[in-house]
mmCIF file of C-alpha atoms in Angstrom:
data_model
loop_
_atom_site.group_PDB
_atom_site.id
_atom_site.type_symbol
_atom_site.label_atom_id
_atom_site.label_comp_id
_atom_site.label_asym_id
_atom_site.label_seq_id
_atom_site.Cartn_x
_atom_site.Cartn_y
_atom_site.Cartn_z
ATOM 1 C CA UNK A 137 0.000 0.000 0.000
ATOM 2 C CA UNK A 138 1.333 3.414 -0.976
ATOM 3 C CA UNK A 139 0.468 6.439 1.152
ATOM 4 C CA UNK A 140 0.585 9.848 -0.527
ATOM 5 C CA UNK A 141 -0.672 13.421 -0.497
ATOM 6 C CA UNK A 142 -0.851 15.157 -3.882
ATOM 7 C CA UNK A 143 -0.031 18.635 -2.556
ATOM 8 C CA UNK A 144 -0.089 21.327 -5.231
ATOM 9 C CA UNK A 145 -0.762 18.658 -7.874
ATOM 10 C CA UNK A 146 -4.146 17.873 -6.335
ATOM 11 C CA UNK A 147 -7.487 18.421 -8.065
ATOM 12 C CA UNK A 148 -6.344 17.385 -11.525
ATOM 13 C CA UNK A 149 -7.729 15.068 -14.168
ATOM 14 C CA UNK A 150 -6.423 11.564 -14.854
ATOM 15 C CA UNK A 151 -3.217 11.386 -16.916
ATOM 16 C CA UNK A 152 -5.074 9.846 -19.853
ATOM 17 C CA UNK A 153 -7.441 12.826 -19.751
ATOM 18 C CA UNK A 154 -4.692 15.404 -19.978
ATOM 19 C CA UNK A 155 -3.586 15.734 -16.327
ATOM 20 C CA UNK A 156 -5.154 19.211 -16.218
ATOM 21 C CA UNK A 157 -6.269 21.250 -13.192
ATOM 22 C CA UNK A 158 -9.950 20.839 -12.378
ATOM 23 C CA UNK A 159 -12.276 23.433 -10.896
ATOM 24 C CA UNK A 160 -14.926 22.360 -8.374
ATOM 25 C CA UNK A 161 -17.485 22.667 -11.174
ATOM 26 C CA UNK A 162 -15.461 20.114 -13.177
ATOM 27 C CA UNK A 163 -15.259 17.657 -10.288
ATOM 28 C CA UNK A 164 -12.160 19.106 -8.628
ATOM 29 C CA UNK A 165 -11.837 20.608 -5.163
ATOM 30 C CA UNK A 166 -10.485 23.538 -3.195
ATOM 31 C CA UNK A 167 -8.323 24.307 -1.399
ATOM 32 C CA UNK A 168 -5.251 22.436 -2.513
ATOM 33 C CA UNK A 169 -2.348 22.543 -0.076
ATOM 34 C CA UNK A 170 1.408 22.913 -0.418
ATOM 35 C CA UNK A 171 4.346 24.129 1.657
ATOM 36 C CA UNK A 172 4.158 27.495 -0.135
ATOM 37 C CA UNK A 173 1.760 29.254 -2.481
ATOM 38 C CA UNK A 174 3.844 28.297 -5.511
ATOM 39 C CA UNK A 175 1.831 26.711 -8.350
ATOM 40 C CA UNK A 176 2.882 23.782 -10.506
ATOM 41 C CA UNK A 177 0.160 24.501 -13.083
ATOM 42 C CA UNK A 178 -0.434 28.076 -14.209
ATOM 43 C CA UNK A 179 -3.299 29.579 -12.241
ATOM 44 C CA UNK A 180 -3.665 26.527 -9.967
ATOM 45 C CA UNK A 181 -2.293 28.234 -6.867
ATOM 46 C CA UNK A 182 -2.113 26.163 -3.678
ATOM 47 C CA UNK A 183 -2.767 27.380 -0.172
ATOM 48 C CA UNK A 184 0.337 27.392 2.021
ATOM 49 C CA UNK A 185 -0.064 25.079 4.997
ATOM 50 C CA UNK A 186 0.287 26.514 8.468
ATOM 51 C CA UNK A 187 2.006 24.428 11.152
ATOM 52 C CA UNK A 188 -1.328 23.164 12.423
ATOM 53 C CA UNK A 189 -2.160 21.920 8.943
ATOM 54 C CA UNK A 190 1.186 20.146 8.690
ATOM 55 C CA UNK A 191 0.589 18.419 12.030
ATOM 56 C CA UNK A 192 -2.860 17.333 10.831
ATOM 57 C CA UNK A 193 -1.380 15.759 7.691
ATOM 58 C CA UNK A 194 1.351 13.989 9.672
ATOM 59 C CA UNK A 195 -1.351 12.460 11.894
ATOM 60 C CA UNK A 196 -3.350 11.499 8.816
ATOM 61 C CA UNK A 197 -0.419 9.508 7.436
ATOM 62 C CA UNK A 198 -0.172 7.628 10.726
ATOM 63 C CA UNK A 199 -3.913 6.960 10.742
ATOM 64 C CA UNK A 200 -3.707 5.701 7.156
ATOM 65 C CA UNK A 201 -0.984 3.260 8.194
ATOM 66 C CA UNK A 202 -3.293 1.889 10.891
ATOM 67 C CA UNK A 203 -6.088 1.409 8.385
ATOM 68 C CA UNK A 204 -3.737 -0.333 5.964
ATOM 69 C CA UNK A 205 -2.623 -2.707 8.694
ATOM 70 C CA UNK A 206 -6.214 -3.468 9.703
ATOM 71 C CA UNK A 207 -7.079 -4.114 6.062
ATOM 72 C CA UNK A 208 -4.386 -6.784 5.841
ATOM 73 C CA UNK A 209 -1.612 -5.037 3.925
ATOM 74 C CA UNK A 210 1.895 -6.243 4.728
ATOM 75 C CA UNK A 211 4.121 -3.709 2.944
ATOM 76 C CA UNK A 212 3.818 0.079 3.125
ATOM 77 C CA UNK A 213 5.420 2.815 1.047
ATOM 78 C CA UNK A 214 5.442 6.527 1.826
ATOM 79 C CA UNK A 215 5.331 8.473 -1.437
ATOM 80 C CA UNK A 216 7.683 11.453 -1.217
ATOM 81 C CA UNK A 217 8.472 11.779 -4.930
ATOM 82 C CA UNK A 218 7.214 13.197 -8.239
ATOM 83 C CA UNK A 219 6.323 16.669 -7.022
ATOM 84 C CA UNK A 220 3.711 15.585 -4.494
ATOM 85 C CA UNK A 221 3.416 17.156 -1.046
ATOM 86 C CA UNK A 222 6.313 15.549 0.827
ATOM 87 C CA UNK A 223 8.626 16.106 -2.145
ATOM 88 C CA UNK A 224 7.443 19.718 -2.251
ATOM 89 C CA UNK A 225 8.675 20.212 1.303
ATOM 90 C CA UNK A 226 12.071 18.812 0.324
ATOM 91 C CA UNK A 227 12.655 20.879 -2.817
ATOM 92 C CA UNK A 228 13.665 24.553 -2.687
ATOM 93 C CA UNK A 229 11.802 24.949 -5.980
ATOM 94 C CA UNK A 230 8.471 24.520 -4.188
ATOM 95 C CA UNK A 231 9.331 25.266 -0.566
ATOM 96 C CA UNK A 232 9.781 29.000 0.084
ATOM 97 C CA UNK A 233 8.933 28.844 3.787
ATOM 98 C CA UNK A 234 10.843 30.821 6.430
ATOM 99 C CA UNK A 235 9.733 28.802 9.472
ATOM 100 C CA UNK A 236 10.996 25.476 10.848
ATOM 101 C CA UNK A 237 9.753 23.656 7.709
ATOM 102 C CA UNK A 238 11.677 25.706 5.164
ATOM 103 C CA UNK A 239 15.083 27.087 4.268
ATOM 104 C CA UNK A 240 17.824 24.756 5.478
ATOM 105 C CA UNK A 241 18.092 21.082 4.598
ATOM 106 C CA UNK A 242 17.186 20.144 8.178
ATOM 107 C CA UNK A 243 14.025 22.225 8.002
ATOM 108 C CA UNK A 244 12.967 21.047 4.544
ATOM 109 C CA UNK A 245 13.419 17.406 5.633
ATOM 110 C CA UNK A 246 11.415 17.900 8.813
ATOM 111 C CA UNK A 247 7.984 17.054 7.357
ATOM 112 C CA UNK A 248 8.966 13.739 5.736
ATOM 113 C CA UNK A 249 10.842 12.663 8.872
ATOM 114 C CA UNK A 250 7.808 13.466 11.012
ATOM 115 C CA UNK A 251 5.637 11.449 8.622
ATOM 116 C CA UNK A 252 8.023 8.483 8.679
ATOM 117 C CA UNK A 253 8.031 8.582 12.479
ATOM 118 C CA UNK A 254 4.236 8.727 12.653
ATOM 119 C CA UNK A 255 3.805 5.889 10.169
ATOM 120 C CA UNK A 256 6.363 3.618 11.837
ATOM 121 C CA UNK A 257 4.652 4.235 15.185
ATOM 122 C CA UNK A 258 1.532 2.567 13.733
ATOM 123 C CA UNK A 259 3.238 0.076 11.404
ATOM 124 C CA UNK A 260 4.736 -2.984 13.159
ATOM 125 C CA UNK A 261 8.499 -3.376 13.229
ATOM 126 C CA UNK A 262 8.171 -6.838 11.675
ATOM 127 C CA UNK A 263 6.673 -5.393 8.461
ATOM 128 C CA UNK A 264 8.667 -3.522 5.800
ATOM 129 C CA UNK A 265 8.223 0.197 5.260
ATOM 130 C CA UNK A 266 9.602 1.850 2.122
ATOM 131 C CA UNK A 267 9.873 5.476 1.049
ATOM 132 C CA UNK A 268 9.776 6.576 -2.584
ATOM 133 C CA UNK A 269 11.795 9.693 -3.344
ATOM 134 C CA UNK A 270 12.723 11.722 -6.365
ATOM 135 C CA UNK A 271 16.501 11.431 -6.166
ATOM 136 C CA UNK A 272 16.901 14.643 -8.172
ATOM 137 C CA UNK A 273 14.631 17.330 -9.589
ATOM 138 C CA UNK A 274 16.757 17.483 -12.761
ATOM 139 C CA UNK A 275 16.659 21.263 -12.317
ATOM 140 C CA UNK A 276 19.134 23.874 -11.157
ATOM 141 C CA UNK A 277 18.573 24.932 -7.573
ATOM 142 C CA UNK A 278 16.359 21.970 -6.823
ATOM 143 C CA UNK A 279 16.616 18.746 -4.857
ATOM 144 C CA UNK A 280 19.593 16.568 -5.801
ATOM 145 C CA UNK A 281 21.191 13.198 -5.163
ATOM 146 C CA UNK A 282 23.561 14.483 -2.470
ATOM 147 C CA UNK A 283 20.577 15.657 -0.423
ATOM 148 C CA UNK A 284 18.824 12.359 -1.168
ATOM 149 C CA UNK A 285 21.730 10.430 0.316
ATOM 150 C CA UNK A 286 21.579 12.388 3.567
ATOM 151 C CA UNK A 287 17.793 12.081 3.672
ATOM 152 C CA UNK A 288 18.085 8.305 3.225
ATOM 153 C CA UNK A 289 20.413 8.108 6.235
ATOM 154 C CA UNK A 290 17.875 9.951 8.363
ATOM 155 C CA UNK A 291 14.927 7.939 7.084
ATOM 156 C CA UNK A 292 16.769 4.729 7.993
ATOM 157 C CA UNK A 293 17.001 5.987 11.574
ATOM 158 C CA UNK A 294 13.221 6.470 11.557
ATOM 159 C CA UNK A 295 12.636 2.834 10.599
ATOM 160 C CA UNK A 296 12.470 3.026 6.803
ATOM 161 C CA UNK A 297 13.729 -0.256 5.321
ATOM 162 C CA UNK A 298 14.227 0.653 1.655
ATOM 163 C CA UNK A 299 14.482 3.767 -0.492
ATOM 164 C CA UNK A 300 12.560 3.426 -3.767
ATOM 165 C CA UNK A 301 14.574 5.651 -6.112
ATOM 166 C CA UNK A 302 12.765 7.633 -8.762
ATOM 167 C CA UNK A 303 13.347 11.194 -9.971
ATOM 168 C CA UNK A 304 11.732 14.293 -11.409
ATOM 169 C CA UNK A 305 8.173 15.542 -11.237
ATOM 170 C CA UNK A 306 8.954 18.849 -9.543
ATOM 171 C CA UNK A 307 9.906 21.197 -12.353
ATOM 172 C CA UNK A 308 7.691 21.562 -15.444
ATOM 173 C CA UNK A 309 9.797 21.176 -18.556
ATOM 174 C CA UNK A 310 12.742 19.506 -16.826
ATOM 175 C CA UNK A 311 14.874 17.584 -19.307
ATOM 176 C CA UNK A 312 15.099 13.992 -18.019
ATOM 177 C CA UNK A 313 17.316 11.478 -19.863
ATOM 178 C CA UNK A 314 14.811 8.632 -19.736
ATOM 179 C CA UNK A 315 16.176 5.271 -20.830
ATOM 180 C CA UNK A 316 16.704 1.710 -19.618
ATOM 181 C CA UNK A 317 18.070 1.747 -16.094
ATOM 182 C CA UNK A 318 18.492 5.536 -16.025
ATOM 183 C CA UNK A 319 17.663 5.726 -12.306
ATOM 184 C CA UNK A 320 19.912 2.882 -11.166
ATOM 185 C CA UNK A 321 22.762 5.388 -10.704
ATOM 186 C CA UNK A 322 20.786 6.989 -7.868
ATOM 187 C CA UNK A 323 19.864 3.677 -6.284
ATOM 188 C CA UNK A 324 23.504 2.616 -6.326
ATOM 189 C CA UNK A 325 24.841 5.779 -4.743
ATOM 190 C CA UNK A 326 22.166 5.905 -2.054
ATOM 191 C CA UNK A 327 22.641 2.239 -1.185
ATOM 192 C CA UNK A 328 26.421 2.535 -0.933
ATOM 193 C CA UNK A 329 26.685 5.953 0.718
ATOM 194 C CA UNK A 330 23.647 5.875 3.007
ATOM 195 C CA UNK A 331 23.879 2.184 3.882
ATOM 196 C CA UNK A 332 20.244 1.355 3.202
ATOM 197 C CA UNK A 333 18.696 -1.070 0.678
ATOM 198 C CA UNK A 334 17.355 0.612 -2.458
ATOM 199 C CA UNK A 335 15.179 -0.128 -5.457
ATOM 200 C CA UNK A 336 15.147 1.602 -8.832
ATOM 201 C CA UNK A 337 11.920 2.390 -10.648
ATOM 202 C CA UNK A 338 11.012 3.591 -14.122
ATOM 203 C CA UNK A 339 12.127 2.329 -17.570
ATOM 204 C CA UNK A 340 13.512 -0.773 -15.954
ATOM 205 C CA UNK A 341 15.715 -3.084 -18.069
ATOM 206 C CA UNK A 342 13.972 -6.183 -16.738
ATOM 207 C CA UNK A 343 10.831 -5.013 -18.523
ATOM 208 C CA UNK A 344 12.565 -4.923 -21.892
ATOM 209 C CA UNK A 345 12.916 -8.354 -23.573
ATOM 210 C CA UNK A 346 16.445 -9.252 -24.566
ATOM 211 C CA UNK A 347 18.034 -6.318 -22.748
ATOM 212 C CA UNK A 348 20.049 -6.199 -19.553
ATOM 213 C CA UNK A 349 21.594 -3.239 -17.801
ATOM 214 C CA UNK A 350 25.065 -3.720 -16.254
ATOM 215 C CA UNK A 351 23.568 -2.966 -12.850
ATOM 216 C CA UNK A 352 21.192 -5.885 -13.304
ATOM 217 C CA UNK A 353 24.069 -8.267 -13.933
ATOM 218 C CA UNK A 354 26.285 -6.993 -11.125
ATOM 219 C CA UNK A 355 23.665 -6.246 -8.481
ATOM 220 C CA UNK A 356 24.849 -2.628 -8.200
ATOM 221 C CA UNK A 357 21.557 -1.330 -6.900
ATOM 222 C CA UNK A 358 20.426 -4.282 -4.795
ATOM 223 C CA UNK A 359 16.803 -5.096 -5.502
ATOM 224 C CA UNK A 360 15.807 -4.416 -9.123
ATOM 225 C CA UNK A 361 12.254 -3.669 -8.097
ATOM 226 C CA UNK A 362 10.974 -2.610 -4.676
ATOM 227 C CA UNK A 363 8.377 -5.384 -4.612
ATOM 228 C CA UNK A 364 11.196 -7.950 -4.835
ATOM 229 C CA UNK A 365 12.679 -6.482 -1.679
ATOM 230 C CA UNK A 366 9.322 -6.764 0.056
ATOM 231 C CA UNK A 367 9.014 -10.393 -0.936
ATOM 232 C CA UNK A 368 12.504 -11.088 0.401
ATOM 233 C CA UNK A 369 11.771 -9.468 3.744
ATOM 234 C CA UNK A 370 8.424 -11.177 4.161
ATOM 235 C CA UNK A 371 9.881 -14.568 3.199
ATOM 236 C CA UNK A 372 12.417 -14.112 5.985
ATOM 237 C CA UNK A 373 9.606 -13.549 8.465
ATOM 238 C CA UNK A 374 9.978 -9.841 9.048
ATOM 239 C CA UNK A 375 12.182 -6.810 8.515
ATOM 240 C CA UNK A 376 15.635 -7.188 7.008
#
């Protein structure tokens, strides 16, 4: 089960219907929330969360973990990638706050660490908990792999078992070199430098018949897909 908050990308149509902002008259909703009143879509301006609103969302993630457990799920992933709310807190491109949730790396990481703590408090230690991140924004001045490595270290201390490495989604028009295994470089660095298992997602070489990426052959990034890591942990009877 993946837990997420859309942040400033909320109230939009399905991707196959254009991924466009929706008004309440079109079936959308208001307000949409973000760390700062910085839009992703022109004219679709979010409302900046106050600290009470942040605390409410942190509690909501924990409550969602409890519901997932009661429903019988055995693996949980916190979605902090692709320009959604938790990624927005991390990236200076979306986070213009001047309080304890903005500015420095420590402050920008505060929200996701609070969420991880709240979720792990409700999610048993024996069950795996992953976090998906965008390892880089692919944009100048944005979130990058060096910050991802430090974040991964801190998430591990909060009980996260695996970092699911993706990228992008924050900056409209970012040029992303999509290709087979293009995100394995991030998974490798985070695994080696942060000391936490990783998975790589997106344009995966295993999905392409007759093709193999060097990382696949050498095991550079550990688990080729996050679900494989979950299966390994569960087969062993609990957390790695």
